[in-house]
Coordinates of C-alpha atoms in Angstrom, one line a residue:
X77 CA 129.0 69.4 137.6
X78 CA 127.9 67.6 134.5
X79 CA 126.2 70.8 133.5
X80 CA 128.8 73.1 134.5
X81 CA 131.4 71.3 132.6
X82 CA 129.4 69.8 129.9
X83 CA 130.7 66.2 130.5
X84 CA 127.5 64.4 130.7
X85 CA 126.8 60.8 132.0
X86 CA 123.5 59.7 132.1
X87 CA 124.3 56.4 134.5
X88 CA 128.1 56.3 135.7
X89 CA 128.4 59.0 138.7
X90 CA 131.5 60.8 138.0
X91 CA 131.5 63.7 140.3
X92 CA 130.5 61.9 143.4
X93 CA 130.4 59.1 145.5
X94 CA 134.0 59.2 146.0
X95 CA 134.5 59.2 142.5
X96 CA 133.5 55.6 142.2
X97 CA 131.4 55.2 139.4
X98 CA 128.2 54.1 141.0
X99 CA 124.9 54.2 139.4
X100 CA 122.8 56.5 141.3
X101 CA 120.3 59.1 139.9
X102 CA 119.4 57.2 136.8
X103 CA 117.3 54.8 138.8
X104 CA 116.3 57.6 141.4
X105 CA 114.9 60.7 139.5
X106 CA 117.4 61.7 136.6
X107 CA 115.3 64.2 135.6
X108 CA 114.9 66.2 138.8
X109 CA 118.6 65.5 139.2
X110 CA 119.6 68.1 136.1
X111 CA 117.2 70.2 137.4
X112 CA 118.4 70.6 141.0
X113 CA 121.9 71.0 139.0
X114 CA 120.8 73.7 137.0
X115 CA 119.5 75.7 140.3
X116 CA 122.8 75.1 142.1
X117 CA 124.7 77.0 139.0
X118 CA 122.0 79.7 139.1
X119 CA 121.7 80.4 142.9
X120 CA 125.6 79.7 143.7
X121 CA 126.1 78.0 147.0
X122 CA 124.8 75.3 148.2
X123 CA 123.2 77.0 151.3
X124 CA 121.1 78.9 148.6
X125 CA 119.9 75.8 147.2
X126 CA 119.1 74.0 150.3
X127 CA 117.0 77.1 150.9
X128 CA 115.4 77.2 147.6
X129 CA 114.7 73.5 147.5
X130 CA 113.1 73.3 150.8
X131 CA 110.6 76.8 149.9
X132 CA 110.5 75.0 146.5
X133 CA 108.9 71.5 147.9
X134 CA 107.1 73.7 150.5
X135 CA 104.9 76.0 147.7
X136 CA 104.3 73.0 145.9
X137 CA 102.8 70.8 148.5
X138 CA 100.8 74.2 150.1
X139 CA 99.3 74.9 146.7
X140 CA 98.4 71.0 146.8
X141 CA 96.8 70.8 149.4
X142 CA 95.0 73.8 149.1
X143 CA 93.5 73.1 145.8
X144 CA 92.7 69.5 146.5
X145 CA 90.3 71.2 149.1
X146 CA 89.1 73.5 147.4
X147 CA 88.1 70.8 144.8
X148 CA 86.0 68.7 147.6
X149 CA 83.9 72.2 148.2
X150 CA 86.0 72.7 151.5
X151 CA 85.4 76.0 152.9
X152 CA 88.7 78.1 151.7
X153 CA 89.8 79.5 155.7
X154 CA 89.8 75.4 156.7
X155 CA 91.8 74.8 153.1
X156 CA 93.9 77.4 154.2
X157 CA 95.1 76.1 157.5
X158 CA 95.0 72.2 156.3
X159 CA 97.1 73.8 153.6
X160 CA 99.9 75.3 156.3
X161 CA 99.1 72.3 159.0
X162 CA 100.5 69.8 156.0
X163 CA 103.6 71.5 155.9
X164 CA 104.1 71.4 159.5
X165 CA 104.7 67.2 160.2
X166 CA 105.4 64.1 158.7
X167 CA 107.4 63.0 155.4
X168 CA 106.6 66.4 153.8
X169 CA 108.3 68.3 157.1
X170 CA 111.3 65.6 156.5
X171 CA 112.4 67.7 153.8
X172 CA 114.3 69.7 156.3
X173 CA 116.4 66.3 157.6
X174 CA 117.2 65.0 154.0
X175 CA 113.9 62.9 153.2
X176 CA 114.1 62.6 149.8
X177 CA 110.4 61.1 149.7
X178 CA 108.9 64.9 150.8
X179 CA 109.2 65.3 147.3
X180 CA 107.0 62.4 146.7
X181 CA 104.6 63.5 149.8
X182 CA 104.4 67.2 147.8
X183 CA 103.1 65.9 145.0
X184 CA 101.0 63.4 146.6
X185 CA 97.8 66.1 146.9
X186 CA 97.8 66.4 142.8
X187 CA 97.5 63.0 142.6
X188 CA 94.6 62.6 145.3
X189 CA 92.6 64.5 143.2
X190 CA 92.2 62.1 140.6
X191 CA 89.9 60.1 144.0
X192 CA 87.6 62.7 144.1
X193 CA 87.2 61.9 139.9
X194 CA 87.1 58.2 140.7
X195 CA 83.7 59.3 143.4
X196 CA 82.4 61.6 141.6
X197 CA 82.2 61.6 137.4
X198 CA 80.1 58.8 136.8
X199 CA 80.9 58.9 133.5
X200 CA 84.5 59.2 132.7
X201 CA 85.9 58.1 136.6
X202 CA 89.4 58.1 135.1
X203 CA 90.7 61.1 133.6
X204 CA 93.7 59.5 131.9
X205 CA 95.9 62.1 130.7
X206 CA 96.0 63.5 134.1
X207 CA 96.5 60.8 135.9
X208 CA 99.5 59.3 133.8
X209 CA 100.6 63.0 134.2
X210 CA 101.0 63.3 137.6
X211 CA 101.9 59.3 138.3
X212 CA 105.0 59.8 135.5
X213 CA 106.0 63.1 137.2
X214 CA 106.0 61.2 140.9
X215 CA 108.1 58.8 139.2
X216 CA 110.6 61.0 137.4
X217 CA 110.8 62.9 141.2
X218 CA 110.9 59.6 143.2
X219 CA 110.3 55.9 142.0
X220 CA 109.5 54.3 145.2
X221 CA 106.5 57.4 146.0
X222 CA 105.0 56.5 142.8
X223 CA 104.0 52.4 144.6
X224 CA 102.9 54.1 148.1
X225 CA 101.0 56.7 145.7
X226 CA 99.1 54.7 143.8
X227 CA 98.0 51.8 146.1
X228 CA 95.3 54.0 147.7
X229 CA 94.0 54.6 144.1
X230 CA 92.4 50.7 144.3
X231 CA 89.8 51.0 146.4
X232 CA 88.3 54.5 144.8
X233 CA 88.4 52.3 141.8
X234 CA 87.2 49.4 142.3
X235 CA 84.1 51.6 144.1
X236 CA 84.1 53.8 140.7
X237 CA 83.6 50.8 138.5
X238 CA 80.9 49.1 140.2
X239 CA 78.9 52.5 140.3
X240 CA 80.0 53.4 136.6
X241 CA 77.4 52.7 133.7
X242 CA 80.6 53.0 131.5
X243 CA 82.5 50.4 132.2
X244 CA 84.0 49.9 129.1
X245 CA 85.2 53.5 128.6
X246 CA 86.6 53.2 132.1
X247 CA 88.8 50.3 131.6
X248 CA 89.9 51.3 128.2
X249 CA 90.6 55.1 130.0
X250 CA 92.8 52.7 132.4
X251 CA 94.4 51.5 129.8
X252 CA 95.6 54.5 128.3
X253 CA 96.8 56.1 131.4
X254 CA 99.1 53.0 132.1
X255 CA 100.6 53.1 128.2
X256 CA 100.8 57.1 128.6
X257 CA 102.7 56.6 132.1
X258 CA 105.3 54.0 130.2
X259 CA 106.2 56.2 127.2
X260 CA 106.8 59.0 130.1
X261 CA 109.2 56.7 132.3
X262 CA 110.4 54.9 129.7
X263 CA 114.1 56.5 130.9
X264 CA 113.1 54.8 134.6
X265 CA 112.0 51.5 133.8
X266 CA 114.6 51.4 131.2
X267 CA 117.2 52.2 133.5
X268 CA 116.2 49.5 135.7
X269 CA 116.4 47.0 133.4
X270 CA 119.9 47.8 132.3
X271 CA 120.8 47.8 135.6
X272 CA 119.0 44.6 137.3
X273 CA 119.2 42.4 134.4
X274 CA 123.0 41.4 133.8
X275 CA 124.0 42.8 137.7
X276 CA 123.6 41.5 141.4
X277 CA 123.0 45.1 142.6
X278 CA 123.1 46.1 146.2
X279 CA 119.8 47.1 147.9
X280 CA 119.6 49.7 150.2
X281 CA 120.7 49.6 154.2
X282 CA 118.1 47.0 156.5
X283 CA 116.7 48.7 159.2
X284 CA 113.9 47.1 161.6
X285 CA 110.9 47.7 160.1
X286 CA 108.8 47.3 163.6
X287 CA 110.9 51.0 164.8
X288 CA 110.0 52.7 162.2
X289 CA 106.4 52.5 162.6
X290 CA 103.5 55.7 162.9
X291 CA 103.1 56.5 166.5
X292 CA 102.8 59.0 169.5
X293 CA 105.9 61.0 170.2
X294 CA 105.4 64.1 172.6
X295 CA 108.0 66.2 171.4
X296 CA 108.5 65.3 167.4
X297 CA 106.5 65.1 164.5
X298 CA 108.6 64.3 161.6
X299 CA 108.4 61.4 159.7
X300 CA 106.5 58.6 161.6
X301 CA 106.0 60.5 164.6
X302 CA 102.3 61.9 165.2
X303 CA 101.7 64.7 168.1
X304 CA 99.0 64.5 170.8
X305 CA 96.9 67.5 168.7
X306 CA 96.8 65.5 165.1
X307 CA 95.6 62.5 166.9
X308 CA 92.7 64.5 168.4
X309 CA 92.0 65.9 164.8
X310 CA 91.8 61.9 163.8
X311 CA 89.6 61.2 167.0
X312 CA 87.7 63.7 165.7
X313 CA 87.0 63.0 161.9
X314 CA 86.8 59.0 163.1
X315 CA 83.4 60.0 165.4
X316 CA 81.9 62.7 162.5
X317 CA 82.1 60.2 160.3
X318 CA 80.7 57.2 161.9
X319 CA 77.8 59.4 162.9
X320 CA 77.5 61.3 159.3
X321 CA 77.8 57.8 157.1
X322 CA 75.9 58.8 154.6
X323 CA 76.6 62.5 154.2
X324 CA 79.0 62.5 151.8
X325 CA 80.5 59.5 150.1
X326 CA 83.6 61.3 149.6
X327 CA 84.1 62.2 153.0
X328 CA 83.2 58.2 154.1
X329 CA 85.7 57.0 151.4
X330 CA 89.1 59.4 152.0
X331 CA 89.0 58.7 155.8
X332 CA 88.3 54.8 155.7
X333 CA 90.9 54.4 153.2
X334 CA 93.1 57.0 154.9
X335 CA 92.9 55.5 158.5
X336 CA 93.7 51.5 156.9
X337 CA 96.8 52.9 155.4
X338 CA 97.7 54.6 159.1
X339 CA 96.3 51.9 161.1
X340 CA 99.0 49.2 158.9
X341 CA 101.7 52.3 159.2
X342 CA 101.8 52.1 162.9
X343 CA 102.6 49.8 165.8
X344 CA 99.3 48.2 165.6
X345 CA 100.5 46.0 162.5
X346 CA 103.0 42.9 163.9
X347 CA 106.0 44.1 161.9
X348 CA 108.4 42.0 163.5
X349 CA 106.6 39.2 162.9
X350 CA 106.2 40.5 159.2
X351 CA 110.1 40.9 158.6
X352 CA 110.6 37.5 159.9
X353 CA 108.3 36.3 157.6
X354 CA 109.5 38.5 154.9
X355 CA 112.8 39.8 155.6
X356 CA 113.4 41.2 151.7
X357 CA 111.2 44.3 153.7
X358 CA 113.6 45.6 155.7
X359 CA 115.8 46.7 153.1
X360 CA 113.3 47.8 150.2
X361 CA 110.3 49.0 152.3
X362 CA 112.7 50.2 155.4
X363 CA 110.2 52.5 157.2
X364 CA 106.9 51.9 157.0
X365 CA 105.3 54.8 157.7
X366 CA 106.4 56.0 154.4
X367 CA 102.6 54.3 153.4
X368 CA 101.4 57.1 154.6
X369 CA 102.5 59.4 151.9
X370 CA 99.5 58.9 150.0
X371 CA 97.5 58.7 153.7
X372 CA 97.7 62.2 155.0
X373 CA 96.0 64.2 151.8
X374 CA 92.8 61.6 152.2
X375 CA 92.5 62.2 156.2
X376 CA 93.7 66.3 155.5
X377 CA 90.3 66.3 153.0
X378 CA 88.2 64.3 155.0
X379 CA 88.7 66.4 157.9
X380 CA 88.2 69.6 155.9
X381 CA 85.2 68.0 154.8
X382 CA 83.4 67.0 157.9
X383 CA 84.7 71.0 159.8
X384 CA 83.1 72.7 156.3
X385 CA 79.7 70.5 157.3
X386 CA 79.7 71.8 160.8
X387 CA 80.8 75.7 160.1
X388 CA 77.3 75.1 157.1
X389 CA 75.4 75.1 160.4
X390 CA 76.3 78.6 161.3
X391 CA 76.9 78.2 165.2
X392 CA 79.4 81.1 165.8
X393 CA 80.4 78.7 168.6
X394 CA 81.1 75.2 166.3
X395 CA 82.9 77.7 163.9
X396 CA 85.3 79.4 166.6
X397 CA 86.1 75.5 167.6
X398 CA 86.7 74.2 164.2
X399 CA 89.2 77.0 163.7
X400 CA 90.7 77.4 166.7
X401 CA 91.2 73.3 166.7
X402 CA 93.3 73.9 163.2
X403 CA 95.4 76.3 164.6
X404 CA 96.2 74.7 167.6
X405 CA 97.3 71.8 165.6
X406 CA 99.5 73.7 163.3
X407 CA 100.5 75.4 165.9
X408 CA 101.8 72.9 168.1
X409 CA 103.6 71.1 164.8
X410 CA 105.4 74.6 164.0
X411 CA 106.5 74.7 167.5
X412 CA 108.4 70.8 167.7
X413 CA 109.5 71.5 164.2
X414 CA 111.5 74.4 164.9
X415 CA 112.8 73.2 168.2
X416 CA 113.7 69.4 166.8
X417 CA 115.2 71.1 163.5
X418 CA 117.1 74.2 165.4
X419 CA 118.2 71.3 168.0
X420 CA 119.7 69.1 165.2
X421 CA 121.5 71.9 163.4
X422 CA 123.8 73.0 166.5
X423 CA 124.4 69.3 167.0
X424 CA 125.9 69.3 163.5
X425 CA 127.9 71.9 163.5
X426 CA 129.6 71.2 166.9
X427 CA 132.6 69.3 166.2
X428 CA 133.0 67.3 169.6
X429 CA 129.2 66.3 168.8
X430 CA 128.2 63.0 166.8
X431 CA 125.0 63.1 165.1
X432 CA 123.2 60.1 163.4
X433 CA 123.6 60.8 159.8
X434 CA 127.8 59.8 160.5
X435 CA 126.8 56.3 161.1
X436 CA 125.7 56.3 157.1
X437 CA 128.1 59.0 156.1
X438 CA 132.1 60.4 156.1
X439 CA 132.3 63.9 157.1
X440 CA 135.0 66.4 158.1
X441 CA 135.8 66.6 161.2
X442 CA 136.5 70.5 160.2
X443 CA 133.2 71.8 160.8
X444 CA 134.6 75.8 159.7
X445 CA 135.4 74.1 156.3
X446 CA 132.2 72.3 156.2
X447 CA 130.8 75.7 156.5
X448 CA 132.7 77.5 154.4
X449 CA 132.2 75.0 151.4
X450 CA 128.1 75.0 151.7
X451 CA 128.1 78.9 151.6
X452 CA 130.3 79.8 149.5
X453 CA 130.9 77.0 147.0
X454 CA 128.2 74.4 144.1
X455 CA 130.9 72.5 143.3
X456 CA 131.7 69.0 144.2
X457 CA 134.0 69.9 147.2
X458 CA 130.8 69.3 149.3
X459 CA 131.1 65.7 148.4
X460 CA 134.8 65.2 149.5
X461 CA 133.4 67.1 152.9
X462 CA 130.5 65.0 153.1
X463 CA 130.6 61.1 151.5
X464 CA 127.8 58.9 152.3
X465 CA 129.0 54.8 153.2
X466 CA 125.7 53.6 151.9
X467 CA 126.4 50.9 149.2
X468 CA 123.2 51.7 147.3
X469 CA 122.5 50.2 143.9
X470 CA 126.4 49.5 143.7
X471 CA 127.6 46.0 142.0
X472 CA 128.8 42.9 143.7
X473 CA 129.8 39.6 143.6
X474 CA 129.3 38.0 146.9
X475 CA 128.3 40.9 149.5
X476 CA 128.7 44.4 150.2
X477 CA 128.5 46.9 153.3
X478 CA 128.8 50.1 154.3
X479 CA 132.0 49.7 156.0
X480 CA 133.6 47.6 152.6
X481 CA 132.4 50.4 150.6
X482 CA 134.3 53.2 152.8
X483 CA 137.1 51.0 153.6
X484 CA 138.0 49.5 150.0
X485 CA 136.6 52.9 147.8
X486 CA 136.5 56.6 150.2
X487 CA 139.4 56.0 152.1
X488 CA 141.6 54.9 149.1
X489 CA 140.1 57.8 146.7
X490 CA 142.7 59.9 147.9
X491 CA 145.7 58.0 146.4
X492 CA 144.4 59.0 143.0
X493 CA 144.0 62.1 140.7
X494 CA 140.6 62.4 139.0
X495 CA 139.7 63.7 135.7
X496 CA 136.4 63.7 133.6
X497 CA 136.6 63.4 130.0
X498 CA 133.1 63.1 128.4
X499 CA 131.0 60.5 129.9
X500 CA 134.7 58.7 131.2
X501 CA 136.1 58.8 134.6
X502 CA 139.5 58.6 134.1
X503 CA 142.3 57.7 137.2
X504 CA 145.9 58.5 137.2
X505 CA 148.4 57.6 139.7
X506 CA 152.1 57.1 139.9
X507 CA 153.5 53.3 140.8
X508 CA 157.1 53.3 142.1
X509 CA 157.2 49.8 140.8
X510 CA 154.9 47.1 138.6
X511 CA 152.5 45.6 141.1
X512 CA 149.0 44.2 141.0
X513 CA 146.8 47.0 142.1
X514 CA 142.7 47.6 143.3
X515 CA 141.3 49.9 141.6
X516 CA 138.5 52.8 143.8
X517 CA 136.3 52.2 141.2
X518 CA 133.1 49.6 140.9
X519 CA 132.5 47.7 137.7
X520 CA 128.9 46.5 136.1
X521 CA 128.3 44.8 133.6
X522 CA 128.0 47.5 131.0
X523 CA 131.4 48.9 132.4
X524 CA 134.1 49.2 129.9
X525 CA 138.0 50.0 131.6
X526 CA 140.6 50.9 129.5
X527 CA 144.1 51.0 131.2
X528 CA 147.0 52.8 129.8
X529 CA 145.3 53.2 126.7
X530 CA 144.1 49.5 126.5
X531 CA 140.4 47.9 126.8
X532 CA 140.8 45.8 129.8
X533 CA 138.5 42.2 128.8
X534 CA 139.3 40.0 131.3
X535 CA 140.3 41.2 134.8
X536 CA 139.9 39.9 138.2
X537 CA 137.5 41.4 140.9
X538 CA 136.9 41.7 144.9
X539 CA 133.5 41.5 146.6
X540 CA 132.3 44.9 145.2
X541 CA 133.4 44.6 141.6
X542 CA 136.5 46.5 141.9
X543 CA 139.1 45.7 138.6
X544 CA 142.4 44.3 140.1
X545 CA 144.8 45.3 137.2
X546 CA 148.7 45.3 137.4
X547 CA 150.0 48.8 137.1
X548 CA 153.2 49.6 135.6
X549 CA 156.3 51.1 136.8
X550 CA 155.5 55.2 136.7
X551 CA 152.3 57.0 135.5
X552 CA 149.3 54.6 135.0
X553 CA 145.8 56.0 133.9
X554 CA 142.6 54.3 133.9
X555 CA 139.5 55.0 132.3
X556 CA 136.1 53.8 133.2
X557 CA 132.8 54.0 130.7
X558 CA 129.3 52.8 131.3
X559 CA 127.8 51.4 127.8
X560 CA 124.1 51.7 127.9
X561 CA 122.7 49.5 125.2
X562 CA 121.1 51.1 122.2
X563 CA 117.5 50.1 123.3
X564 CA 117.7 52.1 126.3
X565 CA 119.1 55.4 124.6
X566 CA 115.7 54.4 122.4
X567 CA 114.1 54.7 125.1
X568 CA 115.6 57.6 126.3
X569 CA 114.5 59.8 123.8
X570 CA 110.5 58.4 123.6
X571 CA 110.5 59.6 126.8
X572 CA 111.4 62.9 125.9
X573 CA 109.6 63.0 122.7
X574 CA 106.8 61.9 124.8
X575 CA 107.2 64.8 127.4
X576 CA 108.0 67.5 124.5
X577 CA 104.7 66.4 122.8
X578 CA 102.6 66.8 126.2
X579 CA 103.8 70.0 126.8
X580 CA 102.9 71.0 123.5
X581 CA 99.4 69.2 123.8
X582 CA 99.2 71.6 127.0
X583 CA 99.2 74.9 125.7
X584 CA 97.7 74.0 122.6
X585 CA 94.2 73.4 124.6
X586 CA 95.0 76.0 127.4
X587 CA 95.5 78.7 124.0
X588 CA 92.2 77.3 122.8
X589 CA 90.2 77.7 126.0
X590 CA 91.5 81.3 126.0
X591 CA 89.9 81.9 122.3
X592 CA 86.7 80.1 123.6
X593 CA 86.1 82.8 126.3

């Protein structure tokens, strides 16, 4: 909508969110946000999109996955089907019940690669420019993929400096990945700072940590949930490798690092006792088997590994097993995919039937409408349709819930007319007499509220930082302004810069290689 009417606001949501003013995409990948806008414009609908988006996140994890076999030496059939099987469970697969983090998990094969330079150059173990590439695009896409991304980047380097002569280039390398991943986020981590420092800023819904762990499920294979086949692919590269040690230290590595991250993932890790401990968890971490992000490429590639060493042996025997084991896998992962998913969208389009996404979310009871607006509409009726109750990143003074932020903001939008002037969200209603009134609207620090025409400097709020102004008699009209400092729109625009000069870098040396041949 900000495209489409060219009213932009880099922080305040105008268009969305019940027209509240919430901070949302600035802290949660701004930059993938104008892009998805752009592609709603082009393709339409919103069905379209979701179509596009999901093929989109699907080509780019395939192509992955593929080519971080291909550049362990995996044999291209078993690359192939790992390729296909990756799609087929998990966080990646979430992408088809709104998991956000697939986009991370897509991604999260480019960045695996830089392990196998970490094993395997000697001499320059970190290739900076591509890892603060990849790292600042994660980041850009999703923040909190970036964390579960990069922990399983330690071990490979700790290993990679104690086999390194270069030590020195290595840790200066280091060095300039990090400063080259700053200038690229600076928008992210600059956002973050505007927002945390002068605001008590609600964190995401608690859930138990100790139910969202990785385990057996017989039927269902999304998210956490591991089917009976991948656990016999794990059995299996857990017994090749403890009997081929030494065969390839890439091999050893991926899968030993790969299973810790599962094994702490799953049920096996005390979470209970963990949240009790550390309770903070259950609201930033949430789910833990979103560890496993970085997880599944390392066990996919060791796996590939140890089936390429058997198939090298030429038994026409091993090699029909090593296939036919793939595709049984992948085949078994299509199959509760495609029931689960098919399942879940009757559910949610059957009126009389409540799914789980209403416990975090107000949506129309009219299911025809609902319908009608996702194929036929990319404006933001969907989000009148659709409103989610989650009090994410929104201000407060004292607490704040999901059933404050629907009672006190989405049920009381509808008294009001909206308007978007610029970067302002402006209200208007009509007051049949002077009366102090609550505003639908959330205030942070950097807020500025003008009403009737005035800047409003001192004004009570509730529990969620809603103004409580006095309205006149007749037409009132508010508007409401987030001020970013001037450091961050500095910021800003390094980051940019900084992403305009890489792309130039780019096919400067890709137009030079071409001269070269």
């Amino acid at each position: 909508m900000q495209i489409k009417t060219g009213n932009f606001s880099y922080f305040q949501t105008n268009f969305a969110f019940g027209h509240s003013g919430r901070i949302f995409n600035a802290v949660y990948g701004p930059f993938l946000a104008y892009a998805g806008g752009l592609l709603l414009l082009l393709v339409r609908n919103w069905f379209n999109f979701q179509i596009l988006v999901i093929f989109i996140v699907f080509l780019i994890t395939g192509i992955g996955m593929y080519r971080l076999a291909l550049k362990a030496k995996v044999n291209e059939v078993i690359a192939i089907l790992l390729a296909v099987l990756y799609l087929q469970f998990g966080i990646v697969a979430g992408i088809l019940r709104f998991n956000f983090m697939a986009w991370g998990a897509a991604l999260a094969p480019y960045a695996m690669m830089q392990v196998l330079y970490m094993i395997e150059d000697k001499k320059r173990p970190i290739h900076w420019l591509s890892l603060a590439l990849i790292m600042a695009l994660i980041a850009q896409v999703h923040l909190l993929s970036t964390i579960f991304i990069a922990c399983p980047f330690v071990p490979f380097a700790i290993y990679a400096l104690v086999k390194t002569a270069e030590k020195k280039q290595m840790i200066i390398d280091f060095f300039k990945a990090v400063g080259t991943t700053l200038v690229l986020t600076a928008n992210i981590w600059g956002a973050l700072l505007v927002l945390f420092w002068n605001n008590k800023i609600s964190m995401p819904n608690r859930y138990n940590l100790y139910y969202h762990v990785v385990k057996y499920e017989k039927f269902t294979n999304i998210h956490g949930f591991l089917l009976f086949s991948l656990i016999l692919l794990l059995v299996f590269q857990l017994i090749y490798v403890l009997t081929h040690l030494r065969e390839s230290v890439v091999n050893t590595l991926t899968t030993f690092v790969g299973l810790f991250i599962l094994l702490i993932s799953s049920y096996l890790m005390p979470w209970a006792k963990i949240q009790a401990v550390f309770p903070k968890l259950t609201s930033s971490l949430q789910f833990p088997y979103r560890l496993t992000v970085g997880a599944w490429p390392l066990l996919l590639l060791g796996i590939g590994i140890s089936m390429t060493n058997l198939m090298k042996k030429n038994i026409k025997l091993v090699n029909m097993l090593v296939i036919m084991g793939l595709v049984l896998a992948f085949a078994q992962n299509f199959a509760a995919n495609y029931t689960t998913n098919r399942t879940r969208a009757l559910e949610f389009l059957d009126p009389h039937h409540v799914v789980i996404i209403q416990t975090y979310s107000k949506i129309t009871k009219h299911r025809k409408k609902f319908q009608h607006i996702l194929r036929y509409t990319n404006n933001d009726q969907l989000f009148e349709a659709i409103n989610h109750t989650e009090p994410d990143y929104m201000p407060y003074t004292k607490h704040a819930s999901n059933a404050t932020y629907q009672k006190k903001i989405l049920n009381q939008a509808k008294h009001y007319h909206y308007q978007v002037q610029g970067s302002k969200l402006i209200l208007t209603w009509h007051s049949k007499k002077a009366k102090m009134k609550t505003l639908p609207i959330v205030m942070y620090h950097q807020s500025r509220l003008t009403l009737n025409g005035e800047v409003q400097t001192k004004m009570k709020q509730n529990t969620i930082t809603q103004p409580i102004i006095k309205a006149r008699k007749g037409k009132n009209a508010a508007g409401l302004q987030f001020m970013p400092p001037i450091w961050f729109k500095v910021l800003l625009v390094i980051s940019i810069l900084g992403w305009i000069a890489l792309i130039v870098y780019g096919i400067f040396v890709k137009q030079r290689k071409i001269s070269l041949r």
